[in-house]
PDB file of C-alpha atoms in Angstrom:
ATOM      1  CA  MET A 404       0.108   0.181   0.218  1.00  0.00           C
ATOM      2  CA  ALA A 405       1.529   3.263  -0.757  1.00  0.00           C
ATOM      3  CA  GLU A 406       2.270   5.849   1.622  1.00  0.00           C
ATOM      4  CA  LEU A 407      -0.266   8.691   2.178  1.00  0.00           C
ATOM      5  CA  LYS A 408      -0.283  11.738   4.067  1.00  0.00           C
ATOM      6  CA  ILE A 409      -3.279  11.828   6.151  1.00  0.00           C
ATOM      7  CA  THR A 410      -4.409  15.337   4.260  1.00  0.00           C
ATOM      8  CA  GLU A 411      -4.098  13.009   1.215  1.00  0.00           C
ATOM      9  CA  LEU A 412      -7.023  10.283   2.593  1.00  0.00           C
ATOM     10  CA  ASP A 413     -10.403  10.323   1.595  1.00  0.00           C
ATOM     11  CA  GLU A 414     -12.443  12.580   3.764  1.00  0.00           C
ATOM     12  CA  LEU A 415     -15.362  10.888   6.135  1.00  0.00           C
ATOM     13  CA  THR A 416     -17.857  13.061   6.664  1.00  0.00           C
ATOM     14  CA  THR A 417     -20.671  11.352   8.389  1.00  0.00           C
ATOM     15  CA  PRO A 418     -18.769   9.353  11.311  1.00  0.00           C
ATOM     16  CA  ALA A 419     -20.647   6.827  12.991  1.00  0.00           C
ATOM     17  CA  ALA A 420     -20.121   5.371  16.498  1.00  0.00           C
ATOM     18  CA  ALA A 421     -18.300   1.912  15.713  1.00  0.00           C
ATOM     19  CA  ASP A 422     -15.313   4.259  13.405  1.00  0.00           C
ATOM     20  CA  LEU A 423     -11.858   3.885  14.783  1.00  0.00           C
ATOM     21  CA  LEU A 424      -9.523   5.802  15.674  1.00  0.00           C
ATOM     22  CA  GLU A 425      -5.760   5.816  16.369  1.00  0.00           C
ATOM     23  CA  ILE A 426      -4.806   6.549  19.823  1.00  0.00           C
ATOM     24  CA  VAL A 427      -1.466   6.549  21.970  1.00  0.00           C
ATOM     25  CA  ASP A 428      -2.610   5.105  25.418  1.00  0.00           C
ATOM     26  CA  ASP A 429      -0.363   5.984  28.214  1.00  0.00           C
ATOM     27  CA  VAL A 430       1.126   8.699  26.968  1.00  0.00           C
ATOM     28  CA  ALA A 431       3.117   9.752  30.374  1.00  0.00           C
ATOM     29  CA  GLY A 432       4.183   5.446  31.016  1.00  0.00           C
ATOM     30  CA  THR A 433       4.545   3.223  28.270  1.00  0.00           C
ATOM     31  CA  PRO A 434       3.045   4.737  24.937  1.00  0.00           C
ATOM     32  CA  THR A 435       1.320   2.281  23.041  1.00  0.00           C
ATOM     33  CA  SER A 436      -0.398   2.800  19.922  1.00  0.00           C
ATOM     34  CA  LYS A 437      -4.493   1.799  20.213  1.00  0.00           C
ATOM     35  CA  LYS A 438      -7.627   1.483  18.141  1.00  0.00           C
ATOM     36  CA  VAL A 439     -10.510   3.395  19.878  1.00  0.00           C
ATOM     37  CA  THR A 440     -13.950   3.675  18.764  1.00  0.00           C
ATOM     38  CA  LEU A 441     -15.343   7.417  17.926  1.00  0.00           C
ATOM     39  CA  GLU A 442     -18.269   6.117  20.897  1.00  0.00           C
ATOM     40  CA  ASN A 443     -15.756   5.373  23.286  1.00  0.00           C
ATOM     41  CA  ILE A 444     -13.809   8.961  22.790  1.00  0.00           C
ATOM     42  CA  TYR A 445     -17.460  10.833  23.452  1.00  0.00           C
ATOM     43  CA  LYS A 446     -18.810   8.551  26.536  1.00  0.00           C
ATOM     44  CA  HIS A 447     -15.099   9.085  27.896  1.00  0.00           C
ATOM     45  CA  LEU A 448     -15.314  12.976  27.760  1.00  0.00           C
ATOM     46  CA  ALA A 449     -13.529  14.561  30.567  1.00  0.00           C
ATOM     47  CA  ILE A 450     -12.396  17.785  31.564  1.00  0.00           C
ATOM     48  CA  GLY A 451     -11.638  19.233  34.559  1.00  0.00           C
ATOM     49  CA  SER A 452     -13.275  17.478  37.744  1.00  0.00           C
ATOM     50  CA  ASP A 453     -15.854  16.050  36.215  1.00  0.00           C
ATOM     51  CA  ALA A 454     -18.768  14.574  37.769  1.00  0.00           C
ATOM     52  CA  ASP A 455     -22.091  12.869  37.336  1.00  0.00           C
ATOM     53  CA  GLY A 456     -24.452  15.760  36.716  1.00  0.00           C
ATOM     54  CA  ASP A 457     -22.173  18.018  35.043  1.00  0.00           C
ATOM     55  CA  ILE A 458     -23.346  19.484  32.158  1.00  0.00           C
ATOM     56  CA  TYR A 459     -21.180  20.674  29.433  1.00  0.00           C
ATOM     57  CA  TYR A 460     -21.536  23.494  27.058  1.00  0.00           C
ATOM     58  CA  ARG A 461     -19.741  25.770  24.817  1.00  0.00           C
ATOM     59  CA  ALA A 462     -18.116  28.543  26.128  1.00  0.00           C
ATOM     60  CA  SER A 463     -15.540  30.995  24.445  1.00  0.00           C
ATOM     61  CA  GLY A 464     -15.283  28.364  21.471  1.00  0.00           C
ATOM     62  CA  VAL A 465     -14.345  25.668  23.276  1.00  0.00           C
ATOM     63  CA  LEU A 466     -16.269  22.865  25.289  1.00  0.00           C
ATOM     64  CA  ALA A 467     -16.717  23.939  28.727  1.00  0.00           C
ATOM     65  CA  ARG A 468     -17.707  22.076  31.729  1.00  0.00           C
ATOM     66  CA  HIS A 469     -20.043  23.524  34.472  1.00  0.00           C
ATOM     67  CA  PRO A 470     -20.415  22.021  37.711  1.00  0.00           C
ATOM     68  CA  LYS A 471     -23.870  20.205  38.597  1.00  0.00           C
ATOM     69  CA  GLY A 472     -26.492  22.100  40.871  1.00  0.00           C
ATOM     70  CA  THR A 473     -27.387  22.119  44.170  1.00  0.00           C
ATOM     71  CA  ALA A 474     -30.954  19.022  44.365  1.00  0.00           C
ATOM     72  CA  ASN A 475     -33.879  20.522  43.080  1.00  0.00           C
ATOM     73  CA  HIS A 476     -32.222  23.578  41.460  1.00  0.00           C
ATOM     74  CA  LYS A 477     -33.559  24.717  37.981  1.00  0.00           C
ATOM     75  CA  LEU A 478     -31.035  25.542  34.890  1.00  0.00           C
ATOM     76  CA  PHE A 479     -31.492  29.118  34.157  1.00  0.00           C
ATOM     77  CA  MET A 480     -29.387  31.060  31.753  1.00  0.00           C
ATOM     78  CA  HIS A 481     -27.211  33.674  33.218  1.00  0.00           C
ATOM     79  CA  ALA A 482     -27.445  37.106  33.278  1.00  0.00           C
ATOM     80  CA  SER A 483     -24.630  37.538  30.829  1.00  0.00           C
ATOM     81  CA  ASN A 484     -26.810  35.536  28.519  1.00  0.00           C
ATOM     82  CA  ASP A 485     -23.698  33.277  27.698  1.00  0.00           C
ATOM     83  CA  ALA A 486     -23.747  30.402  30.270  1.00  0.00           C
ATOM     84  CA  PRO A 487     -26.188  27.892  32.275  1.00  0.00           C
ATOM     85  CA  GLU A 488     -26.671  28.701  35.905  1.00  0.00           C
ATOM     86  CA  TRP A 489     -28.398  26.514  38.652  1.00  0.00           C
ATOM     87  CA  ALA A 490     -30.398  28.098  40.666  1.00  0.00           C
ATOM     88  CA  LYS A 491     -33.670  27.927  43.003  1.00  0.00           C
ATOM     89  CA  GLY A 492     -35.538  30.564  40.764  1.00  0.00           C
ATOM     90  CA  MET A 493     -37.928  31.614  43.507  1.00  0.00           C
ATOM     91  CA  GLY A 494     -37.228  34.689  46.188  1.00  0.00           C
ATOM     92  CA  ILE A 495     -39.454  36.452  48.647  1.00  0.00           C
ATOM     93  CA  ILE A 496     -39.338  40.219  49.329  1.00  0.00           C
ATOM     94  CA  SER A 497     -41.726  41.514  52.407  1.00  0.00           C
ATOM     95  CA  SER A 498     -42.247  44.941  52.994  1.00  0.00           C
ATOM     96  CA  THR A 499     -44.209  47.751  54.586  1.00  0.00           C
ATOM     97  CA  ARG A 500     -46.100  50.653  52.398  1.00  0.00           C
ATOM     98  CA  ASP A 501     -46.705  54.040  54.496  1.00  0.00           C
ATOM     99  CA  LEU A 502     -49.870  54.226  52.989  1.00  0.00           C
ATOM    100  CA  THR A 503     -49.636  57.999  53.467  1.00  0.00           C
ATOM    101  CA  ALA A 504     -46.963  58.697  51.298  1.00  0.00           C
ATOM    102  CA  ALA A 505     -46.624  60.087  48.144  1.00  0.00           C
ATOM    103  CA  ALA A 506     -47.455  57.731  44.514  1.00  0.00           C
ATOM    104  CA  GLY A 507     -44.164  57.257  42.754  1.00  0.00           C
ATOM    105  CA  ASP A 508     -41.563  53.758  42.275  1.00  0.00           C
ATOM    106  CA  VAL A 509     -40.264  52.195  45.056  1.00  0.00           C
ATOM    107  CA  SER A 510     -37.332  49.797  44.475  1.00  0.00           C
ATOM    108  CA  TYR A 511     -37.392  46.176  46.274  1.00  0.00           C
ATOM    109  CA  SER A 512     -33.993  44.515  46.429  1.00  0.00           C
ATOM    110  CA  GLY A 513     -32.650  41.461  48.325  1.00  0.00           C
ATOM    111  CA  LEU A 514     -33.522  39.099  45.913  1.00  0.00           C
ATOM    112  CA  GLY A 515     -29.888  37.968  44.005  1.00  0.00           C
ATOM    113  CA  PHE A 516     -31.894  37.574  40.755  1.00  0.00           C
ATOM    114  CA  LYS A 517     -34.238  39.117  37.671  1.00  0.00           C
ATOM    115  CA  PRO A 518     -37.440  37.679  38.389  1.00  0.00           C
ATOM    116  CA  SER A 519     -40.024  37.978  35.543  1.00  0.00           C
ATOM    117  CA  LEU A 520     -43.323  37.765  37.337  1.00  0.00           C
ATOM    118  CA  VAL A 521     -44.619  38.534  40.479  1.00  0.00           C
ATOM    119  CA  LEU A 522     -47.196  37.591  43.587  1.00  0.00           C
ATOM    120  CA  GLY A 523     -48.179  39.988  45.628  1.00  0.00           C
ATOM    121  CA  PHE A 524     -50.496  40.115  48.938  1.00  0.00           C
ATOM    122  CA  GLY A 525     -50.714  42.294  51.715  1.00  0.00           C
ATOM    123  CA  ALA A 526     -53.076  43.964  54.659  1.00  0.00           C
ATOM    124  CA  VAL A 527     -53.320  46.729  56.745  1.00  0.00           C
ATOM    125  CA  GLY A 528     -53.040  45.427  60.026  1.00  0.00           C
ATOM    126  CA  ALA A 529     -56.058  44.789  62.399  1.00  0.00           C
ATOM    127  CA  THR A 530     -58.572  46.138  59.726  1.00  0.00           C
ATOM    128  CA  ILE A 531     -60.256  44.581  56.798  1.00  0.00           C
ATOM    129  CA  VAL A 532     -57.879  46.113  53.999  1.00  0.00           C
ATOM    130  CA  GLY A 533     -56.524  43.157  52.204  1.00  0.00           C
ATOM    131  CA  CYS A 534     -55.377  42.026  48.699  1.00  0.00           C
ATOM    132  CA  ILE A 535     -53.397  39.538  46.486  1.00  0.00           C
ATOM    133  CA  GLY A 536     -52.364  40.153  42.575  1.00  0.00           C
ATOM    134  CA  VAL A 537     -50.293  38.720  40.244  1.00  0.00           C
ATOM    135  CA  ASP A 538     -48.275  40.769  37.690  1.00  0.00           C
ATOM    136  CA  ASP A 539     -45.568  39.753  35.191  1.00  0.00           C
ATOM    137  CA  GLY A 540     -44.665  43.605  34.132  1.00  0.00           C
ATOM    138  CA  THR A 541     -47.352  43.482  31.281  1.00  0.00           C
ATOM    139  CA  VAL A 542     -50.718  41.738  32.542  1.00  0.00           C
ATOM    140  CA  ARG A 543     -51.763  42.278  36.271  1.00  0.00           C
ATOM    141  CA  LYS A 544     -54.670  41.028  38.074  1.00  0.00           C
ATOM    142  CA  GLY A 545     -55.660  40.578  41.782  1.00  0.00           C
ATOM    143  CA  MET A 546     -58.717  41.570  43.997  1.00  0.00           C
ATOM    144  CA  ASP A 547     -58.942  43.443  47.226  1.00  0.00           C
ATOM    145  CA  THR A 548     -61.364  43.986  49.761  1.00  0.00           C
ATOM    146  CA  ARG A 549     -63.846  47.121  49.287  1.00  0.00           C
ATOM    147  CA  THR A 550     -64.650  47.825  52.921  1.00  0.00           C
ATOM    148  CA  THR A 551     -68.061  49.265  52.128  1.00  0.00           C
ATOM    149  CA  ALA A 552     -69.719  45.861  51.447  1.00  0.00           C
ATOM    150  CA  GLY A 553     -67.423  43.439  53.088  1.00  0.00           C
ATOM    151  CA  GLN A 554     -66.176  41.980  49.841  1.00  0.00           C
ATOM    152  CA  TRP A 555     -63.579  41.091  47.528  1.00  0.00           C
ATOM    153  CA  ALA A 556     -63.373  42.605  44.092  1.00  0.00           C
ATOM    154  CA  ILE A 557     -61.489  42.199  40.609  1.00  0.00           C
ATOM    155  CA  GLN A 558     -59.055  44.658  39.640  1.00  0.00           C
ATOM    156  CA  ASN A 559     -55.805  45.433  37.484  1.00  0.00           C
ATOM    157  CA  TYR A 560     -53.537  45.855  40.273  1.00  0.00           C
ATOM    158  CA  LEU A 561     -50.453  43.783  41.577  1.00  0.00           C
ATOM    159  CA  LEU A 562     -51.658  45.335  44.831  1.00  0.00           C
ATOM    160  CA  ALA A 563     -54.551  47.618  46.301  1.00  0.00           C
ATOM    161  CA  PHE A 564     -54.955  48.519  49.632  1.00  0.00           C
ATOM    162  CA  LEU A 565     -58.447  49.890  49.922  1.00  0.00           C
ATOM    163  CA  THR A 566     -59.029  51.839  52.961  1.00  0.00           C
ATOM    164  CA  SER A 567     -62.301  53.343  51.951  1.00  0.00           C
ATOM    165  CA  VAL A 568     -64.595  53.972  49.265  1.00  0.00           C
ATOM    166  CA  GLY A 569     -62.524  55.404  46.594  1.00  0.00           C
ATOM    167  CA  VAL A 570     -59.592  56.287  49.023  1.00  0.00           C
ATOM    168  CA  TYR A 571     -56.354  53.669  48.252  1.00  0.00           C
ATOM    169  CA  GLN A 572     -52.673  52.826  47.403  1.00  0.00           C
ATOM    170  CA  ALA A 573     -52.464  50.502  44.501  1.00  0.00           C
ATOM    171  CA  ALA A 574     -49.239  49.368  43.213  1.00  0.00           C
ATOM    172  CA  VAL A 575     -47.996  47.824  39.504  1.00  0.00           C
ATOM    173  CA  VAL A 576     -44.692  45.966  37.950  1.00  0.00           C
ATOM    174  CA  LYS A 577     -42.866  49.124  37.039  1.00  0.00           C
ATOM    175  CA  SER A 578     -39.515  47.170  36.030  1.00  0.00           C
ATOM    176  CA  PHE A 579     -38.155  43.494  37.101  1.00  0.00           C
ATOM    177  CA  ASP A 580     -34.292  44.787  38.173  1.00  0.00           C
ATOM    178  CA  SER A 581     -30.961  42.608  38.440  1.00  0.00           C
ATOM    179  CA  ASP A 582     -31.517  42.375  42.060  1.00  0.00           C
ATOM    180  CA  GLY A 583     -35.158  42.830  42.705  1.00  0.00           C
ATOM    181  CA  VAL A 584     -38.219  45.036  41.492  1.00  0.00           C
ATOM    182  CA  THR A 585     -39.705  48.710  41.423  1.00  0.00           C
ATOM    183  CA  LEU A 586     -43.199  49.565  41.806  1.00  0.00           C
ATOM    184  CA  THR A 587     -45.270  52.367  41.172  1.00  0.00           C
ATOM    185  CA  TRP A 588     -47.660  53.344  44.074  1.00  0.00           C
ATOM    186  CA  THR A 589     -50.804  55.410  42.683  1.00  0.00           C
ATOM    187  CA  LYS A 590     -52.468  56.892  45.423  1.00  0.00           C
ATOM    188  CA  VAL A 591     -55.677  58.007  45.757  1.00  0.00           C
ATOM    189  CA  GLY A 592     -57.375  59.883  48.197  1.00  0.00           C
ATOM    190  CA  SER A 593     -55.876  60.236  51.521  1.00  0.00           C
ATOM    191  CA  PRO A 594     -55.547  56.552  52.871  1.00  0.00           C
ATOM    192  CA  ALA A 595     -54.428  55.902  56.672  1.00  0.00           C
ATOM    193  CA  GLY A 596     -51.861  53.118  58.180  1.00  0.00           C
ATOM    194  CA  THR A 597     -49.392  51.242  56.660  1.00  0.00           C
ATOM    195  CA  ALA A 598     -49.814  47.759  54.786  1.00  0.00           C
ATOM    196  CA  THR A 599     -47.326  44.786  55.195  1.00  0.00           C
ATOM    197  CA  PHE A 600     -46.898  42.701  52.020  1.00  0.00           C
ATOM    198  CA  THR A 601     -45.444  39.846  50.345  1.00  0.00           C
ATOM    199  CA  LEU A 602     -43.890  39.309  47.571  1.00  0.00           C
ATOM    200  CA  ILE A 603     -43.381  36.300  45.664  1.00  0.00           C
ATOM    201  CA  CYS A 604     -40.785  36.314  42.759  1.00  0.00           C
ATOM    202  CA  PHE A 605     -39.974  33.886  40.352  1.00  0.00           C
ATOM    203  CA  ARG A 606     -37.131  34.260  37.726  1.00  0.00           C
TER     204      ARG A 606
ATOM    205  CA  MET B 401     -32.497  40.116  59.129  1.00  0.00           C
ATOM    206  CA  TYR B 402     -34.294  42.724  57.971  1.00  0.00           C
ATOM    207  CA  ARG B 403     -33.797  46.400  56.466  1.00  0.00           C
ATOM    208  CA  ILE B 404     -35.496  49.753  57.362  1.00  0.00           C
ATOM    209  CA  ALA B 405     -35.981  53.345  56.843  1.00  0.00           C
ATOM    210  CA  ARG B 406     -37.007  55.591  59.338  1.00  0.00           C
ATOM    211  CA  LEU B 407     -36.980  59.757  60.467  1.00  0.00           C
ATOM    212  CA  LYS B 408     -34.277  60.338  62.842  1.00  0.00           C
ATOM    213  CA  SER B 409     -36.229  63.207  64.265  1.00  0.00           C
ATOM    214  CA  THR B 410     -39.809  61.130  65.053  1.00  0.00           C
ATOM    215  CA  GLY B 411     -38.654  57.746  64.914  1.00  0.00           C
ATOM    216  CA  LYS B 412     -41.171  57.290  62.180  1.00  0.00           C
ATOM    217  CA  LEU B 413     -41.158  54.036  60.449  1.00  0.00           C
ATOM    218  CA  ILE B 414     -40.578  55.062  56.336  1.00  0.00           C
ATOM    219  CA  GLU B 415     -39.875  51.641  54.790  1.00  0.00           C
ATOM    220  CA  MET B 416     -38.922  47.923  55.971  1.00  0.00           C
ATOM    221  CA  GLN B 417     -37.762  45.511  53.244  1.00  0.00           C
ATOM    222  CA  SER B 418     -37.053  41.621  54.343  1.00  0.00           C
ATOM    223  CA  GLY B 419     -33.617  40.011  53.613  1.00  0.00           C
ATOM    224  CA  GLY B 420     -30.935  41.216  51.644  1.00  0.00           C
ATOM    225  CA  LYS B 421     -28.152  39.525  53.930  1.00  0.00           C
ATOM    226  CA  VAL B 422     -25.565  38.111  51.427  1.00  0.00           C
ATOM    227  CA  GLU B 423     -24.920  33.938  52.551  1.00  0.00           C
ATOM    228  CA  ILE B 424     -21.183  34.226  52.977  1.00  0.00           C
ATOM    229  CA  ARG B 425     -19.998  30.825  51.794  1.00  0.00           C
ATOM    230  CA  PRO B 426     -17.106  29.434  53.597  1.00  0.00           C
ATOM    231  CA  LYS B 427     -13.610  29.355  51.825  1.00  0.00           C
ATOM    232  CA  ASN B 428     -12.135  25.987  50.156  1.00  0.00           C
ATOM    233  CA  ASP B 429      -9.274  24.906  48.882  1.00  0.00           C
ATOM    234  CA  ALA B 430     -10.666  25.641  45.195  1.00  0.00           C
ATOM    235  CA  ILE B 431      -9.821  29.425  45.292  1.00  0.00           C
ATOM    236  CA  SER B 432      -7.187  31.834  46.619  1.00  0.00           C
ATOM    237  CA  ASP B 433      -6.785  33.578  49.339  1.00  0.00           C
ATOM    238  CA  LYS B 434      -6.728  37.420  47.092  1.00  0.00           C
ATOM    239  CA  GLU B 435      -9.958  35.320  45.231  1.00  0.00           C
ATOM    240  CA  TYR B 436     -11.726  34.898  48.623  1.00  0.00           C
ATOM    241  CA  GLU B 437     -11.364  38.346  49.489  1.00  0.00           C
ATOM    242  CA  VAL B 438     -12.706  40.191  46.222  1.00  0.00           C
ATOM    243  CA  TYR B 439     -16.066  37.616  47.028  1.00  0.00           C
ATOM    244  CA  LEU B 440     -16.230  38.889  50.794  1.00  0.00           C
ATOM    245  CA  THR B 441     -15.579  42.856  49.383  1.00  0.00           C
ATOM    246  CA  ALA B 442     -18.280  42.196  47.044  1.00  0.00           C
ATOM    247  CA  SER B 443     -20.677  40.451  48.814  1.00  0.00           C
ATOM    248  CA  SER B 444     -20.364  43.503  51.577  1.00  0.00           C
ATOM    249  CA  ALA B 445     -20.655  45.873  48.641  1.00  0.00           C
ATOM    250  CA  LEU B 446     -24.297  44.471  47.748  1.00  0.00           C
ATOM    251  CA  GLU B 447     -25.231  43.975  50.957  1.00  0.00           C
ATOM    252  CA  ASP B 448     -24.424  47.943  50.949  1.00  0.00           C
ATOM    253  CA  ALA B 449     -26.174  49.104  47.600  1.00  0.00           C
ATOM    254  CA  ARG B 450     -29.372  46.908  49.436  1.00  0.00           C
ATOM    255  CA  LEU B 451     -29.699  48.940  52.613  1.00  0.00           C
ATOM    256  CA  ASP B 452     -29.119  51.973  50.065  1.00  0.00           C
ATOM    257  CA  THR B 453     -32.205  51.033  48.392  1.00  0.00           C
ATOM    258  CA  LEU B 454     -34.147  52.159  51.329  1.00  0.00           C
ATOM    259  CA  ARG B 455     -32.061  55.304  51.912  1.00  0.00           C
ATOM    260  CA  LYS B 456     -33.191  55.999  47.751  1.00  0.00           C
ATOM    261  CA  ASN B 457     -36.495  54.954  48.061  1.00  0.00           C
ATOM    262  CA  ALA B 458     -37.164  57.987  51.166  1.00  0.00           C
ATOM    263  CA  ILE B 459     -35.206  60.473  49.115  1.00  0.00           C
ATOM    264  CA  ASN B 460     -37.458  59.820  46.234  1.00  0.00           C
ATOM    265  CA  ALA B 461     -40.385  59.777  48.430  1.00  0.00           C
ATOM    266  CA  GLY B 462     -39.698  63.207  49.670  1.00  0.00           C
ATOM    267  CA  TYR B 463     -38.084  62.970  53.132  1.00  0.00           C
ATOM    268  CA  ASP B 464     -35.134  65.225  53.642  1.00  0.00           C
ATOM    269  CA  GLU B 465     -32.616  62.911  53.287  1.00  0.00           C
ATOM    270  CA  LYS B 466     -30.627  64.189  56.931  1.00  0.00           C
ATOM    271  CA  ASP B 467     -33.586  63.053  58.812  1.00  0.00           C
ATOM    272  CA  ILE B 468     -33.491  59.430  57.390  1.00  0.00           C
ATOM    273  CA  GLU B 469     -31.459  56.524  59.216  1.00  0.00           C
ATOM    274  CA  VAL B 470     -31.334  53.253  57.659  1.00  0.00           C
ATOM    275  CA  LYS B 471     -29.734  49.906  59.019  1.00  0.00           C
ATOM    276  CA  TRP B 472     -30.362  46.440  59.517  1.00  0.00           C
ATOM    277  CA  VAL B 473     -32.433  44.844  62.452  1.00  0.00           C
ATOM    278  CA  THR B 474     -33.035  41.495  63.301  1.00  0.00           C
ATOM    279  CA  GLU B 475     -36.215  39.720  63.506  1.00  0.00           C
ATOM    280  CA  ALA B 476     -36.936  40.128  66.864  1.00  0.00           C
ATOM    281  CA  GLU B 477     -36.532  43.861  66.601  1.00  0.00           C
ATOM    282  CA  TRP B 478     -38.470  44.030  63.592  1.00  0.00           C
ATOM    283  CA  ALA B 479     -41.768  42.136  65.462  1.00  0.00           C
ATOM    284  CA  ALA B 480     -41.347  45.032  67.682  1.00  0.00           C
ATOM    285  CA  ILE B 481     -41.379  47.741  65.328  1.00  0.00           C
ATOM    286  CA  ARG B 482     -44.594  45.721  63.414  1.00  0.00           C
ATOM    287  CA  ALA B 483     -46.309  45.182  66.843  1.00  0.00           C
ATOM    288  CA  ILE B 484     -46.729  49.178  67.031  1.00  0.00           C
ATOM    289  CA  ILE B 485     -47.738  49.820  63.184  1.00  0.00           C
ATOM    290  CA  ASP B 486     -50.503  46.992  63.087  1.00  0.00           C
ATOM    291  CA  GLN B 487     -52.232  49.175  65.851  1.00  0.00           C
ATOM    292  CA  PRO B 488     -55.097  50.696  63.946  1.00  0.00           C
ATOM    293  CA  THR B 489     -55.042  54.619  63.611  1.00  0.00           C
ATOM    294  CA  ALA B 490     -57.618  56.750  64.882  1.00  0.00           C
ATOM    295  CA  GLU B 491     -58.976  57.282  61.226  1.00  0.00           C
ATOM    296  CA  GLN B 492     -59.216  53.360  60.843  1.00  0.00           C
ATOM    297  CA  ILE B 493     -60.810  52.829  63.818  1.00  0.00           C
ATOM    298  CA  ALA B 494     -63.281  55.281  63.335  1.00  0.00           C
ATOM    299  CA  GLU B 495     -63.602  54.276  59.963  1.00  0.00           C
ATOM    300  CA  GLN B 496     -64.705  50.536  61.101  1.00  0.00           C
ATOM    301  CA  GLU B 497     -66.948  51.849  63.202  1.00  0.00           C
ATOM    302  CA  LYS B 498     -68.263  53.891  60.796  1.00  0.00           C
ATOM    303  CA  GLU B 499     -68.728  51.018  58.623  1.00  0.00           C
ATOM    304  CA  VAL B 500     -70.697  49.022  61.392  1.00  0.00           C
ATOM    305  CA  LEU B 501     -73.548  51.743  61.503  1.00  0.00           C
ATOM    306  CA  ILE B 502     -73.716  51.570  58.024  1.00  0.00           C
ATOM    307  CA  GLN B 503     -74.207  48.011  57.290  1.00  0.00           C
ATOM    308  CA  ALA B 504     -76.489  47.971  60.305  1.00  0.00           C
ATOM    309  CA  LYS B 505     -78.596  51.234  58.765  1.00  0.00           C
ATOM    310  CA  MET B 506     -78.809  49.173  55.469  1.00  0.00           C
ATOM    311  CA  ARG B 507     -80.626  45.848  57.112  1.00  0.00           C
ATOM    312  CA  GLU B 508     -82.729  48.270  59.080  1.00  0.00           C
ATOM    313  CA  MET B 509     -83.978  49.643  56.059  1.00  0.00           C
ATOM    314  CA  ALA B 510     -83.903  46.443  54.273  1.00  0.00           C
ATOM    315  CA  GLU B 511     -86.311  44.787  57.017  1.00  0.00           C
ATOM    316  CA  ALA B 512     -88.210  47.294  57.011  1.00  0.00           C
ATOM    317  CA  GLU B 513     -89.228  47.402  53.412  1.00  0.00           C
ATOM    318  CA  LEU B 514     -89.555  43.847  53.633  1.00  0.00           C
ATOM    319  CA  ILE B 515     -92.137  44.203  55.991  1.00  0.00           C
ATOM    320  CA  LYS B 516     -93.922  46.907  54.149  1.00  0.00           C
ATOM    321  CA  GLU B 517     -93.921  44.659  50.776  1.00  0.00           C
ATOM    322  CA  GLY B 518     -95.843  41.926  53.756  1.00  0.00           C
ATOM    323  CA  LYS B 519     -92.716  39.894  53.335  1.00  0.00           C
ATOM    324  CA  GLY B 520     -91.671  40.237  56.640  1.00  0.00           C
ATOM    325  CA  LYS B 521     -94.335  39.944  58.863  1.00  0.00           C
ATOM    326  CA  LEU B 522     -93.180  36.042  59.871  1.00  0.00           C
ATOM    327  CA  THR B 523     -89.335  38.095  61.157  1.00  0.00           C
ATOM    328  CA  ALA B 524     -91.755  40.132  62.775  1.00  0.00           C
ATOM    329  CA  ALA B 525     -93.847  37.871  64.230  1.00  0.00           C
ATOM    330  CA  ALA B 526     -91.274  35.794  65.052  1.00  0.00           C
ATOM    331  CA  LYS B 527     -89.797  38.162  66.933  1.00  0.00           C
TER     332      LYS B 527
END
């Protein structure tokens, strides 16, 4: 058989798992030429300290290993949008709202991630004033207690604290931020008291 | 932990937000002392920024920056503050009493109407 350079061989463009490659075993000890199937190459891929549960992804043009996450965590795209990230993806912020405060934007921080959906509920202590709602930044639906009839009513706010007829403070999501959320509070009339509320945030 | 903002002059609570403390990971052999120091510095800066959220909110709400105090409080400290703010205000008590009177008046009017229509006699007789 005539000697050929590798560059002169026919090209295989659709390699199969059982196809063979030449490999040098035990490079550091007694190097020996052997054959290996393509299947065994990719089955025994190792990048660094590989462990069960790790995943592989492309990083800066090369294959990289992403270590396994905490049990029951979910896989998200990192805020940099170029790498995977394991995370719980849920968090809670509790806060208060002085119902006498002026309307405006208020930021809430401490989540450690940028949410995409918020569920909120709250009440004014020692009163029947309470509400629950959900907001994804575009659609907001909730319900609040209407003091006049002692009934619940559907409204289009994440939070709405109606202290008497036509008198309330209500909030919707203005923006989802890297560490929390900013709400825009609306004030109608002169509500009094302090509302305590909780935001359950989903990444 | 909780973060609160309040007025120095009156002690009035402006706002509370829960959480914000960074859960510091213990150092391990995979990172150098210098890297760990960077991590600790970044964590501290993040906590400061989170506390500063309340100061900025208070300024945006129109409070005098010099009169604003922001600080971390424990769960027990927050519970003590909350016990005070959960007390109904005089306006709220008045509103609730007014509501009870309105409900009673509405019921009285409805019952009178029923009796007038002859539908409430049984109730009246039962009394």
